[in-house]
PDB file of C-alpha atoms in Angstrom:
ATOM      1  CA  MET A   1     -23.779  15.651 138.169  1.00  0.00           C
ATOM      2  CA  VAL A   2     -19.393  15.711 137.579  1.00  0.00           C
ATOM      3  CA  ARG A   3     -19.453  11.903 137.194  1.00  0.00           C
ATOM      4  CA  VAL A   4     -21.616  12.231 134.384  1.00  0.00           C
ATOM      5  CA  TRP A   5     -19.770  15.453 132.723  1.00  0.00           C
ATOM      6  CA  ILE A   6     -16.366  13.483 133.143  1.00  0.00           C
ATOM      7  CA  ARG A   7     -17.634  10.362 130.936  1.00  0.00           C
ATOM      8  CA  VAL A   8     -19.327  12.580 128.478  1.00  0.00           C
ATOM      9  CA  ALA A   9     -16.268  14.979 127.811  1.00  0.00           C
ATOM     10  CA  LEU A  10     -14.118  11.713 127.260  1.00  0.00           C
ATOM     11  CA  PHE A  11     -16.216  10.479 124.815  1.00  0.00           C
ATOM     12  CA  ILE A  12     -16.839  13.898 123.054  1.00  0.00           C
ATOM     13  CA  ILE A  13     -12.957  14.411 123.108  1.00  0.00           C
ATOM     14  CA  SER A  14     -11.805  11.411 122.107  1.00  0.00           C
ATOM     15  CA  TRP A  15     -14.025  11.901 118.770  1.00  0.00           C
ATOM     16  CA  LEU A  16     -13.046  15.227 118.564  1.00  0.00           C
ATOM     17  CA  SER A  17      -9.422  13.847 118.393  1.00  0.00           C
ATOM     18  CA  VAL A  18     -10.205  12.416 114.714  1.00  0.00           C
ATOM     19  CA  ILE A  19     -10.321  15.611 113.442  1.00  0.00           C
ATOM     20  CA  PHE A  20      -6.785  15.662 113.261  1.00  0.00           C
ATOM     21  CA  LEU A  21      -6.356  12.537 111.755  1.00  0.00           C
ATOM     22  CA  PRO A  22      -5.113  12.614 107.752  1.00  0.00           C
ATOM     23  CA  ASN A  23      -7.433  10.656 105.511  1.00  0.00           C
ATOM     24  CA  LYS A  24      -9.973   9.811 107.771  1.00  0.00           C
ATOM     25  CA  LYS A  25     -12.187   7.490 105.437  1.00  0.00           C
ATOM     26  CA  ALA A  26      -9.037   5.252 104.388  1.00  0.00           C
ATOM     27  CA  ILE A  27      -7.703   5.298 108.136  1.00  0.00           C
ATOM     28  CA  PHE A  28     -11.317   4.132 109.186  1.00  0.00           C
ATOM     29  CA  VAL A  29     -11.823   1.560 106.765  1.00  0.00           C
ATOM     30  CA  LYS A  30      -8.478  -0.034 107.677  1.00  0.00           C
ATOM     31  CA  TYR A  31      -8.597   0.154 111.565  1.00  0.00           C
ATOM     32  CA  LEU A  32     -12.216  -0.048 112.561  1.00  0.00           C
ATOM     33  CA  PRO A  33     -12.611  -3.753 112.333  1.00  0.00           C
ATOM     34  CA  VAL A  34      -9.940  -4.254 115.272  1.00  0.00           C
ATOM     35  CA  SER A  35     -11.219  -1.419 116.700  1.00  0.00           C
ATOM     36  CA  LEU A  36     -14.560  -2.940 116.965  1.00  0.00           C
ATOM     37  CA  PHE A  37     -12.965  -6.571 117.857  1.00  0.00           C
ATOM     38  CA  SER A  38     -11.247  -4.545 120.373  1.00  0.00           C
ATOM     39  CA  SER A  39     -14.327  -3.182 121.946  1.00  0.00           C
ATOM     40  CA  LEU A  40     -16.396  -6.462 121.577  1.00  0.00           C
ATOM     41  CA  THR A  41     -13.296  -8.039 123.825  1.00  0.00           C
ATOM     42  CA  VAL A  42     -13.012  -5.447 126.368  1.00  0.00           C
ATOM     43  CA  MET A  43     -16.897  -5.588 126.673  1.00  0.00           C
ATOM     44  CA  CYS A  44     -16.844  -9.109 127.444  1.00  0.00           C
ATOM     45  CA  GLU A  45     -14.332  -8.478 129.919  1.00  0.00           C
ATOM     46  CA  ILE A  46     -16.811  -5.633 131.252  1.00  0.00           C
ATOM     47  CA  PHE A  47     -19.546  -8.263 131.428  1.00  0.00           C
ATOM     48  CA  TYR A  48     -17.026 -10.683 133.576  1.00  0.00           C
ATOM     49  CA  PHE A  49     -15.954  -7.730 135.757  1.00  0.00           C
ATOM     50  CA  THR A  50     -19.665  -6.743 136.262  1.00  0.00           C
ATOM     51  CA  THR A  51     -20.697 -10.481 136.996  1.00  0.00           C
ATOM     52  CA  HIS A  52     -17.777 -11.203 139.525  1.00  0.00           C
ATOM     53  CA  LYS A  53     -18.148  -7.789 141.128  1.00  0.00           C
ATOM     54  CA  LEU A  54     -14.727  -6.454 140.013  1.00  0.00           C
ATOM     55  CA  TRP A  55     -16.063  -3.226 138.776  1.00  0.00           C
ATOM     56  CA  THR A  56     -18.696  -0.945 139.988  1.00  0.00           C
ATOM     57  CA  VAL A  57     -19.679   2.425 139.031  1.00  0.00           C
ATOM     58  CA  LYS A  58     -21.921   4.451 141.562  1.00  0.00           C
ATOM     59  CA  GLY A  59     -25.299   4.965 140.592  1.00  0.00           C
ATOM     60  CA  GLY A  60     -26.367   1.523 139.897  1.00  0.00           C
ATOM     61  CA  GLN A  61     -26.615  -0.839 136.525  1.00  0.00           C
ATOM     62  CA  GLU A  62     -27.946   2.021 134.322  1.00  0.00           C
ATOM     63  CA  ASN A  63     -24.677   4.143 135.293  1.00  0.00           C
ATOM     64  CA  GLN A  64     -22.500   1.333 134.692  1.00  0.00           C
ATOM     65  CA  THR A  65     -24.194   0.749 131.193  1.00  0.00           C
ATOM     66  CA  HIS A  66     -23.674   4.374 130.583  1.00  0.00           C
ATOM     67  CA  THR A  67     -20.123   4.277 131.646  1.00  0.00           C
ATOM     68  CA  ALA A  68     -19.305   1.292 129.465  1.00  0.00           C
ATOM     69  CA  PHE A  69     -20.944   2.655 126.275  1.00  0.00           C
ATOM     70  CA  LEU A  70     -19.431   6.045 126.782  1.00  0.00           C
ATOM     71  CA  LEU A  71     -15.668   4.134 127.622  1.00  0.00           C
ATOM     72  CA  LEU A  72     -15.429   1.896 124.764  1.00  0.00           C
ATOM     73  CA  PHE A  73     -17.106   3.769 122.231  1.00  0.00           C
ATOM     74  CA  GLY A  74     -15.384   6.613 122.991  1.00  0.00           C
ATOM     75  CA  PRO A  75     -11.873   6.520 123.884  1.00  0.00           C
ATOM     76  CA  TYR A  76     -11.183   2.863 123.725  1.00  0.00           C
ATOM     77  CA  THR A  77     -12.375   3.290 119.712  1.00  0.00           C
ATOM     78  CA  VAL A  78     -10.716   6.317 119.128  1.00  0.00           C
ATOM     79  CA  LEU A  79      -7.081   5.549 120.748  1.00  0.00           C
ATOM     80  CA  THR A  80      -7.383   1.670 119.322  1.00  0.00           C
ATOM     81  CA  ILE A  81      -7.821   3.759 115.701  1.00  0.00           C
ATOM     82  CA  TRP A  82      -4.985   6.274 116.830  1.00  0.00           C
ATOM     83  CA  PHE A  83      -2.466   3.456 118.107  1.00  0.00           C
ATOM     84  CA  PHE A  84      -2.826   1.539 115.202  1.00  0.00           C
ATOM     85  CA  TYR A  85      -2.412   4.608 112.717  1.00  0.00           C
ATOM     86  CA  LEU A  86       0.765   6.270 114.789  1.00  0.00           C
ATOM     87  CA  SER A  87       2.470   2.428 114.703  1.00  0.00           C
ATOM     88  CA  LYS A  88       1.881   2.557 110.951  1.00  0.00           C
ATOM     89  CA  GLY A  89       1.806  -1.851 111.334  1.00  0.00           C
ATOM     90  CA  LYS A  90       5.162  -1.804 113.140  1.00  0.00           C
ATOM     91  CA  PHE A  91       4.934  -4.210 116.276  1.00  0.00           C
ATOM     92  CA  LEU A  92       7.473  -2.814 118.289  1.00  0.00           C
ATOM     93  CA  LEU A  93       6.547   0.422 117.866  1.00  0.00           C
ATOM     94  CA  TYR A  94       2.908  -0.603 118.480  1.00  0.00           C
ATOM     95  CA  ALA A  95       3.674  -2.483 121.847  1.00  0.00           C
ATOM     96  CA  PHE A  96       5.782   0.464 123.115  1.00  0.00           C
ATOM     97  CA  ILE A  97       2.557   2.856 122.519  1.00  0.00           C
ATOM     98  CA  ASN A  98       0.626   0.351 124.035  1.00  0.00           C
ATOM     99  CA  LEU A  99       2.780  -0.127 127.073  1.00  0.00           C
ATOM    100  CA  ALA A 100       3.167   3.443 127.813  1.00  0.00           C
ATOM    101  CA  ALA A 101      -0.396   4.120 127.048  1.00  0.00           C
ATOM    102  CA  ASP A 102      -1.767   1.316 129.101  1.00  0.00           C
ATOM    103  CA  LEU A 103       0.756   1.919 132.334  1.00  0.00           C
ATOM    104  CA  ILE A 104      -0.586   5.288 132.214  1.00  0.00           C
ATOM    105  CA  TYR A 105      -4.155   4.112 132.131  1.00  0.00           C
ATOM    106  CA  ALA A 106      -3.870   1.295 134.698  1.00  0.00           C
ATOM    107  CA  PHE A 107      -1.963   3.376 137.326  1.00  0.00           C
ATOM    108  CA  PRO A 108      -2.837   6.874 137.527  1.00  0.00           C
ATOM    109  CA  ILE A 109      -5.660   7.297 135.587  1.00  0.00           C
ATOM    110  CA  ILE A 110      -7.566   4.456 137.006  1.00  0.00           C
ATOM    111  CA  ALA A 111      -6.641   5.832 140.752  1.00  0.00           C
ATOM    112  CA  LEU A 112      -8.216   9.338 139.522  1.00  0.00           C
ATOM    113  CA  LEU A 113     -11.260   7.733 138.427  1.00  0.00           C
ATOM    114  CA  LYS A 114     -11.497   6.161 141.474  1.00  0.00           C
ATOM    115  CA  LYS A 115     -10.904   9.058 143.217  1.00  0.00           C
ATOM    116  CA  PHE A 116     -13.619  11.047 141.484  1.00  0.00           C
ATOM    117  CA  ASP A 117     -15.430   8.097 141.904  1.00  0.00           C
ATOM    118  CA  ILE A 118     -16.581   7.317 138.581  1.00  0.00           C
ATOM    119  CA  TYR A 119     -15.733   3.760 138.750  1.00  0.00           C
ATOM    120  CA  LYS A 120     -13.879   1.411 140.870  1.00  0.00           C
ATOM    121  CA  ILE A 121     -11.780  -1.829 139.560  1.00  0.00           C
ATOM    122  CA  LYS A 122     -11.139  -4.754 142.196  1.00  0.00           C
ATOM    123  CA  VAL A 123      -8.195  -6.062 140.582  1.00  0.00           C
ATOM    124  CA  LYS A 124      -4.462  -5.210 141.483  1.00  0.00           C
ATOM    125  CA  SER A 125      -3.430  -2.781 138.887  1.00  0.00           C
ATOM    126  CA  ILE A 126      -0.677  -4.655 137.761  1.00  0.00           C
ATOM    127  CA  ASN A 127      -2.740  -7.425 136.669  1.00  0.00           C
ATOM    128  CA  PHE A 128      -5.318  -4.643 134.969  1.00  0.00           C
ATOM    129  CA  PHE A 129      -2.426  -3.743 133.185  1.00  0.00           C
ATOM    130  CA  LEU A 130      -1.227  -6.997 131.830  1.00  0.00           C
ATOM    131  CA  LEU A 131      -4.846  -7.636 130.946  1.00  0.00           C
ATOM    132  CA  ILE A 132      -5.460  -4.475 128.735  1.00  0.00           C
ATOM    133  CA  PHE A 133      -1.652  -5.315 127.660  1.00  0.00           C
ATOM    134  CA  ALA A 134      -2.655  -8.765 126.466  1.00  0.00           C
ATOM    135  CA  ASP A 135      -5.920  -6.940 124.972  1.00  0.00           C
ATOM    136  CA  ALA A 136      -3.199  -4.669 122.888  1.00  0.00           C
ATOM    137  CA  LEU A 137      -1.115  -7.745 121.337  1.00  0.00           C
ATOM    138  CA  LEU A 138      -4.737  -9.636 120.689  1.00  0.00           C
ATOM    139  CA  ASN A 139      -5.624  -6.534 118.641  1.00  0.00           C
ATOM    140  CA  PHE A 140      -2.092  -6.220 116.698  1.00  0.00           C
ATOM    141  CA  GLY A 141      -2.720 -10.346 116.053  1.00  0.00           C
ATOM    142  CA  PHE A 142      -6.377  -9.714 114.776  1.00  0.00           C
ATOM    143  CA  GLN A 143      -5.322  -6.582 112.604  1.00  0.00           C
ATOM    144  CA  LYS A 144      -2.509  -8.757 111.280  1.00  0.00           C
ATOM    145  CA  VAL A 145      -4.809 -11.340 110.231  1.00  0.00           C
ATOM    146  CA  ILE A 146      -7.527  -8.813 108.910  1.00  0.00           C
ATOM    147  CA  GLU A 147      -4.969  -7.670 106.260  1.00  0.00           C
ATOM    148  CA  ASN A 148      -3.958 -10.947 105.252  1.00  0.00           C
ATOM    149  CA  ILE A 149      -7.386 -11.746 104.685  1.00  0.00           C
ATOM    150  CA  TYR A 150      -7.763  -8.021 102.641  1.00  0.00           C
ATOM    151  CA  PRO A 151      -4.443  -7.349 101.185  1.00  0.00           C
ATOM    152  CA  LYS A 152      -5.600  -3.971 100.101  1.00  0.00           C
ATOM    153  CA  THR A 153      -5.846  -2.512 103.351  1.00  0.00           C
ATOM    154  CA  ASN A 154      -1.990  -3.165 103.173  1.00  0.00           C
ATOM    155  CA  ASN A 155      -1.592   0.047 101.205  1.00  0.00           C
ATOM    156  CA  PHE A 156      -1.517   2.576 104.026  1.00  0.00           C
ATOM    157  CA  PRO A 157      -3.091   5.896 102.969  1.00  0.00           C
ATOM    158  CA  LYS A 158      -0.481   8.354 102.385  1.00  0.00           C
ATOM    159  CA  ASN A 159       0.014  11.607 104.633  1.00  0.00           C
TER     160      ASN A 159
END
């Protein structure tokens, strides 16, 4: 039961953090495509990890599906929007924010999630870090393509 509450709390807290975004509608219009793209990318990775038994969740397939959904459309989606908002399109700042966040996630947070028996990843932490950091760089490239296709999104909302 504690595992369920932790997953749900992560989902709710991440969406509550959106309250602190200024001009929410404009920020969502600008960053929702990249956030959905990144969620789709991670969903494919979860599928691969699940198929090859590199990611396990206690409680079977149903718990694994719930965990994936709550993480993808909770913290992962919201943090993608936050990281793009905070970096304001500057690559080095975006890379630094993701470097710090991905290091924290790949090492202490994954270890904590294992300890609470939320889920286990059977990949070395450094390899997992490299994967999620590569995802972040891919997301930045995708956002730049979107901004070139839809130039009006380049006008960042005023704070």
